[in-house]
XYZ file of C-alpha atoms in Angstrom:
359
model
C -74.617 53.099 93.586
C -77.245 50.466 94.269
C -79.115 50.462 97.591
C -82.704 49.925 98.664
C -83.910 53.416 97.751
C -82.086 53.364 94.407
C -83.510 49.945 93.553
C -87.090 50.836 94.457
C -86.988 54.210 92.685
C -85.521 52.631 89.543
C -88.130 49.853 89.571
C -90.932 52.411 89.784
C -89.457 54.425 86.898
C -89.395 51.251 84.786
C -93.189 50.922 85.056
C -94.912 53.062 82.417
C -97.546 55.008 84.338
C -98.338 57.973 82.108
C -101.617 59.563 83.147
C -103.458 58.267 80.069
C -102.772 54.651 81.103
C -104.111 52.500 83.899
C -101.897 52.800 86.960
C -102.872 49.399 88.364
C -99.451 47.796 87.610
C -97.530 50.404 89.590
C -100.160 50.476 92.347
C -99.767 46.720 92.775
C -95.957 47.034 92.816
C -96.145 49.688 95.529
C -98.608 47.669 97.587
C -96.076 44.836 97.634
C -93.762 47.176 99.604
C -96.341 47.823 102.330
C -96.381 44.700 104.498
C -97.593 45.584 107.975
C -99.788 48.470 106.811
C -103.554 48.566 106.691
C -104.299 49.326 103.049
C -107.312 50.957 101.461
C -107.725 50.723 97.677
C -109.780 53.486 96.096
C -110.628 52.378 92.555
C -112.259 54.596 89.954
C -112.593 54.946 86.192
C -111.404 58.167 84.572
C -113.281 60.155 81.919
C -111.669 58.081 79.149
C -112.830 54.815 80.728
C -109.380 53.890 82.085
C -109.203 52.027 85.393
C -107.272 53.843 88.117
C -106.417 53.241 91.764
C -105.360 55.480 94.644
C -103.867 53.918 97.778
C -104.028 54.864 101.452
C -101.787 52.934 103.844
C -101.549 53.372 107.604
C -99.920 51.820 110.650
C -99.730 52.896 114.273
C -102.115 55.110 116.184
C -103.927 58.256 115.037
C -102.675 61.822 115.098
C -99.540 61.600 112.993
C -98.327 62.899 109.650
C -98.970 61.560 106.171
C -96.453 61.405 103.348
C -97.961 61.783 99.884
C -96.765 61.112 96.372
C -98.313 60.387 92.978
C -97.798 57.434 90.666
C -98.555 59.012 87.263
C -96.228 60.880 84.916
C -96.531 63.277 82.009
C -96.095 61.905 78.431
C -92.600 61.049 77.161
C -92.462 64.023 74.748
C -88.948 64.775 73.494
C -87.148 61.787 74.978
C -84.358 60.373 72.803
C -83.250 57.650 75.231
C -85.530 55.066 76.824
C -87.790 57.055 79.193
C -88.396 53.958 81.335
C -84.797 52.739 81.607
C -84.402 53.604 85.279
C -80.729 54.061 84.437
C -78.411 54.944 87.328
C -75.111 56.529 86.345
C -72.633 58.265 88.655
C -75.158 58.326 91.462
C -77.962 59.843 89.370
C -81.271 58.147 88.522
C -82.503 58.962 85.016
C -85.934 58.421 83.481
C -89.472 59.693 83.117
C -90.859 60.336 86.587
C -87.495 59.957 88.335
C -87.843 63.294 90.142
C -91.568 63.934 89.560
C -92.097 61.884 91.491
C -91.168 58.216 91.687
C -87.844 58.898 93.399
C -89.525 61.024 96.088
C -92.303 58.426 96.354
C -89.718 55.712 97.026
C -88.258 57.892 99.797
C -91.753 58.260 101.306
C -92.423 54.512 101.215
C -89.128 53.547 102.851
C -89.356 56.256 105.515
C -92.912 55.176 106.355
C -91.909 51.500 106.502
C -89.251 52.268 109.121
C -91.530 54.457 111.250
C -93.624 53.339 114.222
C -96.596 55.398 113.021
C -97.105 56.561 109.436
C -99.711 57.205 106.785
C -99.158 57.154 103.025
C -101.503 58.917 100.605
C -100.506 57.622 97.160
C -102.409 59.252 94.319
C -102.676 59.192 90.555
C -103.832 61.672 87.877
C -101.879 64.406 89.669
C -100.494 65.547 86.331
C -103.995 65.951 84.862
C -107.134 66.199 86.984
C -105.983 65.589 90.597
C -108.671 62.874 90.666
C -106.615 60.495 92.806
C -106.074 63.083 95.531
C -109.705 64.170 95.296
C -111.036 60.658 95.829
C -108.760 60.226 98.861
C -109.890 63.553 100.328
C -113.566 62.811 99.717
C -113.876 59.061 100.299
C -110.991 57.612 102.294
C -112.225 56.183 105.593
C -108.713 55.105 106.535
C -107.286 58.613 106.102
C -110.007 60.002 108.348
C -109.440 57.347 111.001
C -105.744 58.263 110.949
C -106.651 61.686 112.402
C -103.882 63.398 110.462
C -102.347 66.581 111.834
C -100.526 67.291 108.597
C -99.565 66.080 105.131
C -96.119 66.278 103.517
C -96.539 66.338 99.723
C -93.190 65.104 98.417
C -92.942 67.036 95.151
C -89.381 68.140 94.234
C -88.512 71.312 96.203
C -84.775 70.708 96.784
C -85.841 69.875 100.363
C -86.990 73.428 101.079
C -90.478 73.609 102.627
C -93.073 75.194 100.346
C -95.862 76.739 102.404
C -98.194 77.599 99.532
C -98.730 77.325 95.804
C -101.142 78.257 93.065
C -104.151 76.233 91.994
C -105.632 76.159 88.521
C -108.870 76.412 86.619
C -108.902 74.944 83.102
C -111.154 76.955 80.795
C -112.161 75.402 77.451
C -113.940 77.526 74.831
C -115.242 75.760 71.719
C -116.510 77.349 68.502
C -118.482 75.309 65.981
C -118.457 75.782 62.204
C -119.380 73.820 59.088
C -116.778 71.652 57.370
C -116.445 71.968 53.602
C -113.823 72.305 50.907
C -112.603 75.837 51.539
C -112.815 76.774 47.818
C -116.590 76.260 47.615
C -117.661 79.026 49.966
C -120.125 76.624 51.560
C -118.245 76.088 54.832
C -118.204 78.134 58.029
C -114.802 78.496 59.667
C -115.110 78.208 63.447
C -111.944 80.243 63.984
C -113.714 83.504 63.088
C -116.120 83.045 66.017
C -113.225 82.176 68.308
C -111.137 85.267 67.525
C -113.213 87.850 69.477
C -113.051 85.589 72.526
C -109.270 85.432 72.122
C -109.097 89.240 72.027
C -110.772 89.331 75.442
C -108.472 86.574 76.679
C -105.459 88.582 75.555
C -106.753 91.633 77.456
C -107.004 89.520 80.597
C -103.532 88.077 80.032
C -102.047 91.576 79.774
C -103.953 92.733 82.860
C -102.669 89.808 84.915
C -99.121 90.472 83.748
C -98.990 94.229 84.257
C -101.634 95.424 86.730
C -100.239 95.293 90.316
C -103.772 94.855 91.672
C -103.808 91.385 90.045
C -100.378 90.313 91.274
C -99.163 88.557 94.404
C -95.687 89.644 95.576
C -95.401 86.527 97.768
C -94.901 84.475 94.574
C -92.285 84.368 91.838
C -93.331 85.288 89.253
C -95.869 87.599 90.926
C -98.381 87.344 88.076
C -100.839 84.499 87.515
C -100.233 81.997 84.744
C -102.794 82.328 81.913
C -101.524 79.861 79.333
C -103.387 79.527 76.007
C -103.441 76.455 73.741
C -105.306 76.521 70.385
C -106.553 73.452 68.541
C -108.219 72.992 65.133
C -108.297 69.214 65.674
C -106.235 68.226 62.654
C -108.077 70.286 60.027
C -106.268 70.492 56.683
C -105.346 73.818 55.091
C -108.001 73.496 52.353
C -110.883 72.629 54.704
C -113.014 75.051 56.701
C -112.652 74.451 60.414
C -115.641 72.656 61.929
C -114.378 72.914 65.513
C -111.934 75.348 67.058
C -110.921 75.068 70.697
C -109.098 77.443 73.014
C -107.850 76.017 76.311
C -106.582 78.358 79.008
C -104.881 77.159 82.182
C -105.382 79.886 84.775
C -103.156 79.436 87.842
C -103.849 81.790 90.725
C -102.707 82.171 94.340
C -104.942 82.526 97.377
C -104.747 86.329 97.242
C -106.265 86.449 93.737
C -110.035 86.216 93.286
C -110.716 84.259 90.064
C -114.416 85.205 89.909
C -114.053 88.430 87.822
C -111.765 86.647 85.332
C -114.232 83.807 84.886
C -117.154 86.222 84.570
C -115.383 88.141 81.783
C -114.614 84.929 79.881
C -118.189 83.717 80.238
C -119.521 86.988 78.817
C -117.112 86.808 75.884
C -118.071 83.201 75.155
C -121.794 83.930 75.285
C -121.462 87.008 73.065
C -119.747 84.943 70.376
C -121.817 81.771 70.574
C -119.099 79.617 72.109
C -119.505 76.675 74.452
C -117.516 77.219 77.652
C -116.379 74.585 80.153
C -114.547 75.090 83.447
C -112.654 72.369 85.297
C -111.436 73.317 88.766
C -109.090 71.706 91.218
C -109.194 72.650 94.885
C -108.371 76.118 96.156
C -104.751 77.292 96.498
C -103.168 75.877 99.672
C -101.203 78.376 101.741
C -99.992 78.198 105.338
C -98.915 81.209 107.407
C -95.210 81.292 108.214
C -95.884 80.579 111.894
C -97.974 77.447 111.276
C -96.822 74.523 113.495
C -96.476 72.099 110.571
C -94.345 74.572 108.665
C -92.150 75.149 111.729
C -91.649 71.368 111.998
C -90.593 71.207 108.355
C -88.199 74.116 108.846
C -86.573 72.396 111.842
C -86.267 69.101 109.967
C -84.624 70.705 106.925
C -82.938 73.815 108.382
C -84.363 75.643 105.358
C -86.505 78.765 105.032
C -90.041 78.398 103.660
C -91.114 79.707 100.292
C -93.996 79.606 97.838
C -94.194 77.980 94.401
C -95.912 78.967 91.134
C -96.955 75.420 90.196
C -99.649 73.179 91.687
C -99.681 69.863 93.550
C -102.113 67.432 95.157
C -102.100 69.701 98.206
C -104.939 71.656 96.580
C -107.132 68.590 97.251
C -105.424 66.947 100.241
C -105.678 70.109 102.352
C -109.279 69.024 102.956
C -107.818 66.277 105.200
C -105.103 68.254 107.009
C -102.709 71.198 106.529
C -100.136 70.548 103.797
C -96.483 71.399 103.302
C -94.812 70.577 99.988
C -91.355 69.156 100.628
C -89.330 66.717 98.576
C -85.954 65.886 97.023
C -84.607 67.010 93.674
C -85.184 70.028 91.503
C -88.302 70.908 89.562
C -85.959 72.167 86.822
C -85.629 68.782 85.108
C -89.209 67.618 85.729
C -91.327 67.312 82.557
C -88.178 67.405 80.396
C -86.280 64.714 78.433
C -83.409 65.202 80.907
C -85.405 64.265 84.011
C -83.187 62.910 86.791
C -82.495 62.964 90.531
C -79.409 62.230 92.615
C -79.666 59.136 94.805
C -78.043 61.026 97.675
C -80.899 63.543 97.522
C -83.407 60.703 97.853
C -81.469 59.418 100.864
C -81.499 62.894 102.412
C -85.248 63.091 101.866
C -85.795 59.709 103.505
C -83.922 60.988 106.583
C -86.001 64.187 106.697
C -89.259 62.254 106.321
C -88.149 59.874 109.090
C -87.490 62.808 111.445
C -90.893 64.296 110.692
C -92.688 60.990 111.253
C -90.793 60.445 114.523
C -91.825 63.895 115.785
């Protein structure tokens, strides 16, 4: 089932663009598809010293919509077949990033190419720091000259418009000890300093899960995500832990005030001598159900709006214009070794995006 959208989506899947790598190869491949557009390249270096590029492309006059997608993917954890095969079988594209979101990105590019007026906001580091979207929102002259009245973020929503989603704060607490052979009694195990902080974190987790005052019934699930990852950085069983790290990803909706949660974690870290870092993305985007952009998306898809528990680049791109999240495929296979998307869903998305750009 080879056609232009299948070919482009498969070619993008075949380019390894995990967030830890430079995305310049895929950025250059995408730019080759954008003849006739004015193109702005926004280059930056990430915290690990890796070169990255976000792209803004525009044609036509101001005042239209932008379509947005990201180039990066999560790691290939768990894959048993080639993650970058771009295999198409029985009308289904398989591979890392096929649905999240190189297939949707291909639909955006081809819809924009066929439109009289269109803007593309093509980001990277969406799966990690949202840095690509942030640099577009903060520094893109072309996006501002486009005078956007809205942004369609093409994450997989089964072509149902998502009017709002959660945003996250990444909290990192680090305890420091002294490394030694554990039998000597001369070491200091950093885990013991971390444990009281974890007790407080567990209290917060239970409060978010069970106290209705901390829940948002407009979302499913109604409680905020408060996901904990622990790391002893490869310490062996017979060595005292010199560094123990707790990372908590706190996802919250617009109704939830994160300030009391952060204040409680800061107090717990200070009381136990821990270093605490906070990395924020933008605030949770959320449109009212009568917003004009949302009504346009509802007409184009004949689908009712909803909210989503995950996050997207909309948390940053909303600084440019109101955002609706709307794209082909299901989030159910994203970030799994079974990631895939039906080509007919990409075609349907291209048609929806074309209608929205024409409006």
